[in-house]
Coordinates of C-alpha atoms in Angstrom, one line a residue:
X15 CA 0.0 0.1 0.0
X16 CA 1.5 3.4 -1.1
X17 CA 0.9 6.6 0.6
X18 CA 1.0 9.2 -2.3
X19 CA -1.0 12.3 -2.8
X20 CA -1.5 12.9 -6.5
X21 CA -3.2 16.5 -6.4
X22 CA -5.2 18.9 -4.1
X23 CA -8.1 20.6 -5.1
X24 CA -10.0 23.5 -3.3
X25 CA -13.6 24.5 -4.1
X26 CA -15.5 27.5 -2.8
X27 CA -19.3 27.5 -1.6
X28 CA -20.4 27.7 -5.2
X29 CA -18.4 24.5 -6.3
X30 CA -16.0 26.8 -8.4
X31 CA -12.3 25.6 -8.4
X32 CA -10.2 28.1 -6.7
X33 CA -7.0 26.2 -6.4
X34 CA -5.5 23.3 -8.3
X35 CA -2.1 21.8 -7.1
X36 CA -0.8 18.6 -8.7
X37 CA 2.0 16.6 -7.2
X38 CA 2.3 13.6 -9.4
X39 CA 0.9 11.5 -12.1
X40 CA -2.1 12.8 -14.2
X41 CA -5.2 12.8 -12.1
X42 CA -8.5 13.9 -13.5
X43 CA -9.1 17.7 -13.6
X44 CA -10.9 19.7 -10.9
X45 CA -14.0 20.2 -12.9
X46 CA -14.3 16.7 -14.1
X47 CA -13.5 15.1 -10.7
X48 CA -16.2 17.5 -9.0
X49 CA -19.1 16.5 -11.4
X50 CA -18.4 12.7 -10.6
X51 CA -18.1 13.5 -6.9
X52 CA -21.4 15.3 -6.8
X53 CA -23.0 12.6 -8.5
X54 CA -22.8 10.5 -5.5
X55 CA -26.0 11.3 -3.4
X56 CA -25.4 13.0 -0.1
X57 CA -24.7 12.4 2.6
X58 CA -21.2 11.8 1.1
X59 CA -18.5 9.8 3.0
X60 CA -14.9 11.1 3.3
X61 CA -13.7 8.2 0.9
X62 CA -15.5 7.5 -2.3
X63 CA -14.2 5.4 -5.1
X64 CA -15.1 6.7 -8.6
X65 CA -14.7 3.9 -11.2
X66 CA -16.1 6.0 -14.1
X67 CA -13.2 8.5 -13.8
X68 CA -10.1 8.3 -16.2
X69 CA -8.2 6.9 -14.5
X70 CA -10.3 5.4 -11.8
X71 CA -9.6 7.2 -8.6
X72 CA -10.4 7.2 -5.0
X73 CA -11.5 10.6 -3.7
X74 CA -10.7 11.8 -0.2
X75 CA -12.8 14.8 1.0
X76 CA -13.5 17.2 3.9
X77 CA -15.7 20.1 4.2
X78 CA -14.5 23.1 6.0
X79 CA -15.8 26.6 6.4
X80 CA -17.9 26.0 3.2
X81 CA -14.6 24.9 1.2
X82 CA -14.7 21.6 -0.2
X83 CA -11.0 19.9 -0.2
X84 CA -10.6 17.0 -2.6
X85 CA -7.6 14.5 -3.2
X86 CA -7.8 12.1 -5.8
X87 CA -5.5 8.9 -5.7
X88 CA -5.4 6.1 -8.5
X89 CA -3.4 3.7 -6.2
X90 CA -4.1 2.1 -3.0
X91 CA -3.6 4.7 -0.3
X92 CA -3.9 4.6 3.5
X93 CA -7.1 6.5 4.0
X94 CA -6.3 8.1 7.5
X95 CA -2.9 9.6 6.3
X96 CA -4.7 11.3 3.4
X97 CA -7.6 12.8 5.5
X98 CA -4.9 13.7 8.4
X99 CA -3.1 15.6 5.7
X100 CA -6.2 17.3 4.5
X101 CA -6.9 18.6 8.1
X102 CA -3.1 19.6 8.5
X103 CA -3.6 21.8 5.3
X104 CA -6.6 23.4 6.8
X105 CA -4.6 24.1 10.1
X106 CA -1.6 25.4 8.2
X107 CA -3.7 27.7 6.0
X108 CA -5.5 29.1 8.9
X109 CA -2.3 29.7 10.6
X110 CA -0.7 31.7 7.6
X111 CA -3.7 33.4 5.8
X112 CA -5.9 33.8 8.8
X113 CA -8.9 32.3 10.3
X114 CA -11.8 31.7 9.5
X115 CA -10.4 30.4 6.1
X116 CA -12.1 32.1 3.4
X117 CA -11.9 31.7 -0.4
X118 CA -11.0 35.3 -0.9
X119 CA -7.9 34.9 1.3
X120 CA -6.6 31.9 -0.5
X121 CA -7.1 33.8 -3.8
X122 CA -5.2 36.8 -2.4
X123 CA -2.3 34.6 -0.9
X124 CA -1.7 32.3 -3.9
X125 CA 2.2 32.7 -3.6
X126 CA 2.1 31.9 0.1
X127 CA -0.3 29.1 -0.4
X128 CA 1.7 27.5 -3.2
X129 CA 4.9 27.5 -1.1
X130 CA 3.1 25.9 1.7
X131 CA 1.6 23.1 -0.4
X132 CA 5.0 22.4 -2.1
X133 CA 6.7 22.2 1.4
X134 CA 4.0 20.0 3.0
X135 CA 4.0 17.4 0.1
X136 CA 6.8 16.6 -2.3
X137 CA 6.1 14.5 -5.2
X138 CA 3.1 12.9 -3.5
X139 CA 4.9 12.2 -0.1
X140 CA 4.0 14.1 2.8
X141 CA 6.9 15.9 4.3
X142 CA 6.6 18.9 6.6
X143 CA 3.3 19.6 8.2
X144 CA 4.5 21.7 11.3
X145 CA 3.5 25.2 11.3
X146 CA 6.8 26.3 13.1
X147 CA 9.0 24.5 10.7
X148 CA 7.1 26.0 7.6
X149 CA 7.6 29.6 9.1
X150 CA 11.4 29.0 8.8
X151 CA 11.1 28.1 5.0
X152 CA 8.1 30.0 3.8
X153 CA 8.6 33.7 2.9
X154 CA 5.5 35.7 4.0
X155 CA 5.3 39.0 2.4
X156 CA 5.1 42.0 4.6
X157 CA 3.1 44.9 4.2
X158 CA 5.8 46.8 2.1
X159 CA 5.8 44.0 -0.3
X160 CA 2.1 44.2 -0.7
X161 CA 2.0 47.7 -1.1
X162 CA 4.9 47.8 -4.0
X163 CA 3.3 44.9 -5.8
X164 CA 0.0 47.1 -5.7
X165 CA 1.7 49.9 -7.7
X166 CA 3.7 47.6 -10.0
X167 CA 7.2 47.7 -8.5
X168 CA 9.3 44.7 -7.2
X169 CA 8.8 44.2 -3.4
X170 CA 12.3 42.4 -3.0
X171 CA 14.5 45.5 -3.6
X172 CA 17.8 45.2 -1.6
X173 CA 17.6 49.0 -0.8
X174 CA 14.5 48.4 1.0
X175 CA 16.0 45.9 3.4
X176 CA 14.1 42.7 4.5
X177 CA 10.6 42.3 3.2
X178 CA 9.4 41.1 6.7
X179 CA 11.5 42.8 9.5
X180 CA 10.0 40.9 12.3
X181 CA 10.9 37.5 10.7
X182 CA 14.3 38.8 9.8
X183 CA 14.9 39.8 13.4
X184 CA 14.1 36.5 14.6
X185 CA 16.3 34.9 12.2
X186 CA 19.2 37.1 12.8
X187 CA 18.9 36.4 16.6
X188 CA 21.7 34.0 17.9
X189 CA 20.2 30.7 18.6
X190 CA 20.4 29.7 22.4
X191 CA 23.3 27.3 23.3
X192 CA 25.0 27.4 19.8
X193 CA 22.3 25.7 18.0
X194 CA 23.2 25.5 14.3
X195 CA 21.5 28.2 12.0
X196 CA 21.3 25.8 9.1
X197 CA 17.7 24.7 10.4
X198 CA 15.7 24.0 13.5
X199 CA 17.0 21.2 15.9
X200 CA 13.5 20.6 16.8
X201 CA 11.3 20.2 13.6
X202 CA 8.1 21.5 15.4
X203 CA 9.8 24.5 17.1
X204 CA 11.3 27.5 15.3
X205 CA 14.6 29.0 16.6
X206 CA 15.1 32.2 18.7
X207 CA 11.5 32.3 20.2
X208 CA 11.2 35.4 22.3
X209 CA 8.0 36.6 24.3
X210 CA 7.6 39.4 26.5
X211 CA 4.8 37.8 28.3
X212 CA 5.6 34.0 29.0
X213 CA 2.3 32.1 29.3
X214 CA 1.1 28.7 29.2
X215 CA -2.6 27.6 28.6
X216 CA -4.4 24.2 28.5
X217 CA -7.8 23.8 27.1
X218 CA -9.6 20.2 27.6
X219 CA -12.7 20.0 25.4
X220 CA -14.8 17.0 25.5
X221 CA -17.5 16.2 23.0
X222 CA -20.3 14.2 24.4
X223 CA -22.5 11.7 22.4
X224 CA -25.3 9.8 24.2
X225 CA -27.9 7.6 23.0
X226 CA -30.9 6.9 25.4
X227 CA -33.7 4.6 25.4
X228 CA -37.5 5.5 26.0
X229 CA -37.3 3.9 29.4
X230 CA -34.5 6.7 30.1
X231 CA -31.7 4.1 30.2
X232 CA -28.5 5.2 28.5
X233 CA -27.6 2.7 25.8
X234 CA -24.3 4.6 24.7
X235 CA -22.3 7.5 26.3
X236 CA -19.1 8.2 24.6
X237 CA -16.8 11.5 25.3
X238 CA -14.3 12.5 22.7
X239 CA -11.7 14.8 24.3
X240 CA -9.0 17.0 22.9
X241 CA -6.2 18.8 24.8
X242 CA -5.2 21.9 23.2
X243 CA -2.1 23.6 24.5
X244 CA -1.0 27.3 23.7
X245 CA 2.8 28.0 24.6
X246 CA 3.9 31.5 24.4
X247 CA 7.2 31.0 26.2
X248 CA 10.7 31.9 25.3
X249 CA 13.7 29.7 24.5
X250 CA 13.2 25.9 24.3
X251 CA 11.1 24.9 27.5
X252 CA 10.7 21.5 28.6
X253 CA 7.3 20.9 30.1
X254 CA 5.6 18.3 32.2
X255 CA 1.7 18.1 32.1
X256 CA 0.2 15.9 34.7
X257 CA -3.4 14.6 34.3
X258 CA -5.6 12.9 36.9
X259 CA -9.1 11.4 37.2
X260 CA -11.5 10.4 40.0
X261 CA -9.8 7.0 40.2
X262 CA -6.3 8.4 40.4
X263 CA -3.6 8.3 37.6
X264 CA -3.5 4.6 37.7
X265 CA -7.0 4.6 36.4
X266 CA -6.1 6.9 33.4
X267 CA -4.3 4.0 31.5
X268 CA -7.8 2.1 31.5
X269 CA -10.0 5.1 31.3
X270 CA -8.3 6.8 28.1
X271 CA -9.0 4.7 25.1
X272 CA -7.5 5.2 21.7
X273 CA -5.1 8.2 22.7
X274 CA -3.3 10.2 20.1
X275 CA -0.5 12.7 20.9
X276 CA 1.5 15.2 19.1
X277 CA 4.9 14.1 17.7
X278 CA 6.5 16.5 20.7
X279 CA 5.2 14.0 23.5
X280 CA 7.7 11.5 24.7
X281 CA 5.8 8.2 24.4
X282 CA 8.3 6.4 26.8
X283 CA 7.3 8.6 29.7
X284 CA 3.5 8.0 29.1
X285 CA 4.0 4.3 29.0
X286 CA 6.1 4.2 32.3
X287 CA 3.7 6.7 34.0
X288 CA 0.2 7.2 32.4
X289 CA -1.0 10.5 32.9
X290 CA 2.2 12.4 32.6
X291 CA 3.1 14.3 29.2
X292 CA 6.8 15.2 29.0
X293 CA 7.4 17.4 25.8
X294 CA 9.0 20.6 24.1
X295 CA 6.1 22.5 22.7
X296 CA 5.8 24.1 19.6
X297 CA 5.4 28.0 19.7
X298 CA 1.7 29.0 19.5
X299 CA -1.4 27.0 19.7
X300 CA -1.4 23.2 18.8
X301 CA -3.3 19.9 19.5
X302 CA -1.4 18.2 22.4
X303 CA -3.3 15.0 22.6
X304 CA -6.6 13.4 22.0
X305 CA -8.6 10.4 23.6
X306 CA -11.9 8.8 24.0
X307 CA -13.6 7.7 27.1
X308 CA -16.6 5.1 27.3
X309 CA -18.7 6.5 30.1
X310 CA -20.7 3.3 30.1
X311 CA -17.8 0.6 30.2
X312 CA -18.8 -3.1 30.1
X313 CA -16.8 -5.6 31.9
X314 CA -16.4 -8.9 29.8
X315 CA -16.0 -11.0 32.8
X316 CA -19.6 -10.0 34.0
X317 CA -22.8 -11.3 32.7
X318 CA -24.9 -8.4 33.7
X319 CA -24.6 -4.6 33.1
X320 CA -22.5 -2.8 35.3
X321 CA -24.1 -1.0 38.3
X322 CA -22.5 2.3 37.7
X323 CA -24.2 2.7 34.2
X324 CA -27.2 4.4 36.3
X325 CA -24.7 7.0 37.6
X326 CA -24.2 8.7 34.1
X327 CA -24.9 12.4 34.8
X328 CA -26.4 14.7 32.1
X329 CA -27.3 18.2 33.1
X330 CA -30.2 18.1 30.5
X331 CA -32.6 15.1 29.7
X332 CA -35.6 15.0 27.7
X333 CA -38.7 12.7 27.4
X334 CA -41.4 12.5 24.8
X335 CA -45.2 11.6 24.9
X336 CA -46.9 11.2 21.6
X337 CA -50.5 11.1 20.4
X338 CA -52.1 13.3 23.2
X339 CA -55.3 15.1 23.0
X340 CA -58.9 14.2 21.8
X341 CA -57.5 13.5 18.1
X342 CA -54.0 12.1 19.1
X343 CA -52.4 15.0 17.2
X344 CA -50.5 16.6 20.1
X345 CA -47.2 15.7 21.5
X346 CA -45.3 16.9 24.7
X347 CA -41.6 17.3 25.3
X348 CA -40.4 17.7 29.0
X349 CA -36.9 19.0 29.5
X350 CA -35.4 18.3 32.9
X351 CA -32.4 20.5 33.9
X352 CA -29.9 19.7 36.8
X353 CA -27.1 22.0 37.3
X354 CA -25.5 20.2 40.5
X355 CA -22.5 19.0 38.6
X356 CA -20.7 16.2 40.3
X357 CA -16.9 16.5 40.8
X358 CA -16.6 20.3 40.6
X359 CA -14.4 20.6 43.7
X360 CA -11.4 21.4 41.4
X361 CA -10.6 24.9 40.5
X362 CA -8.5 26.8 37.9
X363 CA -5.0 26.7 38.5
X364 CA -4.7 30.0 36.6
X365 CA -2.2 32.4 38.2
X366 CA -0.7 29.5 40.2
X367 CA 2.9 31.0 39.4
X368 CA 4.3 34.2 39.8
X369 CA 4.3 36.7 36.9
X370 CA 7.6 38.0 37.7
X371 CA 9.4 38.7 34.4
X372 CA 6.3 37.6 32.3
X373 CA 4.9 40.9 31.8
X374 CA 1.2 41.7 31.8
X375 CA -0.8 38.8 33.5
X376 CA -3.9 37.4 31.7
X377 CA -7.0 36.6 33.8
X378 CA -8.1 32.9 34.5
X379 CA -9.9 31.1 31.9
X380 CA -12.4 30.0 34.6
X381 CA -12.9 33.4 36.2
X382 CA -16.2 35.2 36.0
X383 CA -17.8 32.9 33.4
X384 CA -21.5 33.8 32.7
X385 CA -21.6 36.9 34.7
X386 CA -21.2 36.2 38.3
X387 CA -20.2 32.6 38.3
X388 CA -17.0 31.7 39.8
X389 CA -14.3 29.1 38.7
X390 CA -15.7 26.4 40.9
X391 CA -19.4 26.9 39.5
X392 CA -19.7 25.4 36.0
X393 CA -22.2 27.3 33.5
X394 CA -24.6 25.7 31.3
X395 CA -24.9 27.5 27.9
X396 CA -26.3 27.0 24.3
X397 CA -29.1 24.8 25.2
X398 CA -31.0 23.6 22.2
X399 CA -33.6 20.8 21.8
X400 CA -34.1 19.6 18.4
X401 CA -37.2 17.4 17.3
X402 CA -37.2 15.7 13.9
X403 CA -40.5 16.2 12.3
X404 CA -41.9 13.6 9.7
X405 CA -42.4 14.9 6.1
X406 CA -46.0 14.3 6.1
X407 CA -46.6 17.2 8.6
X408 CA -47.8 20.2 6.8
X409 CA -47.4 22.7 9.9
X410 CA -47.4 22.8 13.6
X411 CA -50.1 25.0 15.6
X412 CA -50.5 25.8 19.1
X413 CA -46.7 25.6 20.2
X414 CA -46.6 26.2 23.8
X415 CA -43.4 26.5 25.5
X416 CA -43.1 27.0 29.3
X417 CA -39.6 28.4 28.9
X418 CA -37.7 29.9 25.8
X419 CA -38.8 29.9 22.4
X420 CA -39.8 27.1 19.8
X421 CA -39.8 27.7 15.9
X422 CA -41.0 25.6 13.2
X423 CA -41.2 26.7 9.5
X424 CA -43.3 24.7 7.0
X425 CA -41.1 22.5 5.0
X426 CA -38.3 22.3 7.6
X427 CA -37.2 18.9 9.0
X428 CA -36.8 20.0 12.7
X429 CA -38.5 21.9 15.3
X430 CA -36.0 24.1 17.3
X431 CA -36.6 24.8 20.9
X432 CA -34.0 27.3 22.6
X433 CA -34.0 27.6 26.3
X434 CA -32.2 30.4 28.0
X435 CA -29.7 29.3 30.8
X436 CA -28.5 32.7 32.3
X437 CA -29.9 33.4 35.6
X438 CA -30.9 36.8 34.5
X439 CA -33.3 35.5 31.7
X440 CA -34.5 32.3 33.1
X441 CA -34.3 32.6 36.9
X442 CA -33.4 29.3 38.4
X443 CA -32.0 27.2 35.7
X444 CA -32.7 23.7 37.5
X445 CA -36.2 22.2 37.1
X446 CA -38.4 21.2 34.3
X447 CA -39.5 23.0 30.9
X448 CA -42.4 21.6 28.8
X449 CA -43.0 22.2 25.3
X450 CA -46.5 21.1 23.8
X451 CA -47.4 21.1 20.2
X452 CA -50.1 20.1 17.8
X453 CA -49.4 18.7 14.3
X454 CA -51.4 19.1 11.0
X455 CA -51.1 16.5 8.5
X456 CA -52.1 16.2 4.8
X457 CA -55.6 17.5 3.8
X458 CA -56.9 13.9 3.5
X459 CA -55.7 13.3 7.1
X460 CA -57.9 16.0 8.7
X461 CA -61.2 14.2 7.9
X462 CA -60.0 10.5 7.3
X463 CA -62.8 8.2 6.3
X464 CA -63.8 5.3 8.3
X465 CA -62.7 2.7 6.0
X466 CA -63.8 -1.0 7.2
X467 CA -61.1 -3.3 7.1
X468 CA -61.7 -6.9 5.7
X469 CA -62.0 -9.2 8.3
X470 CA -58.9 -11.1 9.3
X471 CA -60.4 -14.4 8.9
X472 CA -63.0 -13.7 6.2
X473 CA -63.7 -16.5 3.8
X474 CA -66.0 -16.3 0.8
X475 CA -65.2 -19.6 -0.9
X476 CA -63.4 -18.6 -3.9
X477 CA -59.7 -19.3 -4.6
X478 CA -58.4 -15.8 -4.2
X479 CA -59.9 -15.4 -0.9
X480 CA -58.7 -18.5 0.3
X481 CA -55.1 -17.7 -0.8
X482 CA -55.4 -14.5 1.0
X483 CA -56.7 -15.9 4.2
X484 CA -54.8 -18.9 4.4
X485 CA -51.4 -18.6 2.7
X486 CA -49.8 -21.6 4.6
X487 CA -52.6 -23.9 4.2
X488 CA -50.5 -26.7 3.3
X489 CA -48.8 -26.5 6.7
X490 CA -52.0 -26.5 8.8
X491 CA -55.4 -28.3 8.9
X492 CA -58.1 -26.4 6.9
X493 CA -60.8 -27.9 8.9
X494 CA -59.4 -26.5 12.2
X495 CA -59.1 -23.1 10.7
X496 CA -62.6 -23.1 9.4
X497 CA -64.0 -24.4 12.6
X498 CA -62.1 -21.5 14.6
X499 CA -63.5 -19.0 12.1
X500 CA -66.9 -20.1 12.6
X501 CA -66.7 -19.8 16.3
X502 CA -65.8 -16.2 16.1
X503 CA -68.7 -13.8 17.1
X504 CA -70.5 -12.3 14.3
X505 CA -70.4 -8.9 16.0
X506 CA -66.5 -9.0 16.0
X507 CA -66.3 -10.0 12.6
X508 CA -68.6 -7.4 11.1
X509 CA -67.1 -4.5 13.2
X510 CA -65.3 -2.2 10.9
X511 CA -61.7 -1.0 12.0
X512 CA -60.6 2.6 11.7
X513 CA -57.2 3.7 10.4
X514 CA -57.3 7.0 11.9
X515 CA -55.2 6.3 15.1
X516 CA -52.6 4.7 12.8
X517 CA -52.5 7.5 10.4
X518 CA -52.1 10.1 13.3
X519 CA -49.3 8.2 14.9
X520 CA -47.3 8.6 11.4
X521 CA -47.5 12.3 12.1
X522 CA -45.7 12.0 15.5
X523 CA -41.8 12.5 16.0
X524 CA -39.9 9.4 16.9
X525 CA -36.9 11.0 18.5
X526 CA -35.7 14.0 20.4
X527 CA -32.0 15.4 20.7
X528 CA -30.5 17.9 23.1
X529 CA -27.3 19.9 22.7
X530 CA -25.5 22.2 25.1
X531 CA -22.1 23.4 26.2
X532 CA -20.7 23.4 29.9
X533 CA -17.7 25.5 30.8
X534 CA -15.8 24.2 34.0
X535 CA -16.9 20.6 33.9
X536 CA -15.9 17.5 32.0
X537 CA -18.2 14.3 32.0
X538 CA -15.1 12.1 32.3
X539 CA -13.8 13.8 35.4
X540 CA -10.2 14.2 33.9
X541 CA -8.5 17.4 34.9
X542 CA -5.0 19.0 35.1
X543 CA -3.2 18.1 38.2
X544 CA 0.0 20.1 37.5
X545 CA 1.9 21.9 34.9
X546 CA 5.8 22.2 35.5
X547 CA 8.5 23.8 33.6
X548 CA 11.8 21.7 34.0
X549 CA 14.4 24.5 34.5
X550 CA 17.3 22.2 34.3
X551 CA 16.4 20.7 30.9
X552 CA 14.9 24.1 29.5
X553 CA 17.0 26.5 27.6
X554 CA 16.8 30.1 27.0
X555 CA 14.0 30.7 29.4
X556 CA 15.8 33.1 31.7
X557 CA 16.6 32.8 35.4
X558 CA 13.7 33.6 37.7
X559 CA 11.1 33.6 35.0
X560 CA 7.7 31.8 36.0
X561 CA 5.2 31.7 33.4
X562 CA 1.6 32.3 33.8
X563 CA -0.6 29.2 33.6
X564 CA -4.3 28.9 32.8
X565 CA -6.5 26.0 32.4
X566 CA -10.2 25.7 30.9
X567 CA -12.7 22.8 30.7
X568 CA -15.4 22.6 28.3
X569 CA -18.0 19.9 27.5
X570 CA -19.9 20.3 24.3
X571 CA -22.8 17.9 23.8
X572 CA -24.0 18.1 20.1
X573 CA -26.2 15.0 20.1
X574 CA -27.8 13.4 23.2
X575 CA -30.5 11.5 21.2
X576 CA -33.4 9.9 23.0
X577 CA -35.1 7.3 20.5
X578 CA -38.6 6.5 20.7
X579 CA -39.0 4.6 17.6
X580 CA -37.8 1.3 19.2
X581 CA -40.3 -0.6 21.5
X582 CA -39.2 -1.0 25.0
X583 CA -39.4 -4.8 24.7
X584 CA -37.1 -4.6 21.9
X585 CA -34.5 -2.9 23.6
X586 CA -34.7 -5.2 26.5
X587 CA -34.2 -8.0 24.1
X588 CA -31.3 -6.4 22.6
X589 CA -29.8 -5.9 26.0
X590 CA -30.3 -9.5 26.8
X591 CA -28.5 -10.7 23.5
X592 CA -25.7 -8.3 24.4
X593 CA -25.1 -9.8 27.8
X594 CA -26.0 -13.4 26.7

């Protein structure tokens, strides 16, 4: 399996190619590849094989800020490497041309983007994707170059001096401890880094995905965590970040699943002491590590669900009642809020070190969040309940919300209910909020006809009726079925059955999802236990300098889905099969 990238195409929000960069071979053109890519019905996966292309290729794609990135490959390629390369391209472009990444920024900086793509991949082989190392080899024009190029004059005149004075001053600065000026000794950190304000920030963000049964039992709860690190410190620092969990550092090895690390992390230290990250950071913001936590772990040695599955804490839960009212056209959603977050005894470590020699201090991340909340009180924000509406519903009338606002436009697929969470707008956040709605179906559903349904055991003596009534007559005794049919009461046989309840049930939603964000709390319980600068192994930091440190915890819940389409007995059967 080869790991080669043949080309990179970038399209704007109108599917117009704004950049074509070919690395090797002769891949399909950007327009031809896009037409074949769009023929695939949405939702489109990240990897699509196009056999009708010339030559047949596999297309890797990501969508970022309304920009479409495509990479074709005619050979067998490792998908994860190509997708990771695309994400690195997005990060590098945002670093050099600015975030958010827009088509106009790419078009106005073609020279910089071309240099970046050539340095990141050479002849289809991924080479250098670290922003700090790219800053050493990619020439970024300064404001003087842009001004001279705008009036038609060359911007690299020797009499005008260096085009980028800031970058030139950093390059001419003598590297600490006699480092070679030919290139950076550490690939992910540039040389001669100097900051007047030495600061270190740790952001731990967890994205929570939960699926709940109609009975209220959690079927799945996964937290995907990301540790983002911001380093603004001079010289070549050597840092040690310690993580802990409710079960201690020893439980981190079993708690953290599928951990991934930045190349700067020393893996030997993590294997010896799980929870300790020893590294020399790049300059600026970067992703230090990522992990996954199963909040409902299953012990393979047990033949029953673990007891702590019932202890999953969610600050917002929903329940749905369908087919209410005299006509069965109403449904009610009940939202329960609980802001008594467990494990919030920790506080921010911001300002733990002295600011001597670090310039102006920055306030703690967890300080004064949400207007009046302290670092020890998490805040619930961006609370939204989304209800998928069946396509047969024309519109919804009589929308009554006890808190917040609910909106639904005819033709939309979702009803959105936004609930304020600030104490100034909503009073006490904890409690219960109720939303009740009435649906209106197609015109023929407003006055359904009472169509009598043919008797289940009807029999008129002809062959077609006999085939319909008893399709398995060769497996049963016909005389027995006939005698049972005759014993049925005439009133039950002749009673017409209405299709109205069944038609109204098709207008009811089958699931409800809730999303929110919490600042100052993580569902996994992971927190920063310490961040230490090893002065003996660090170089160029300066004596007596203690950087300012800040920590931030954020939980983002994008999809807490409560599915009411599956009967409770079916869920119980699935659980029995799972633990059989």
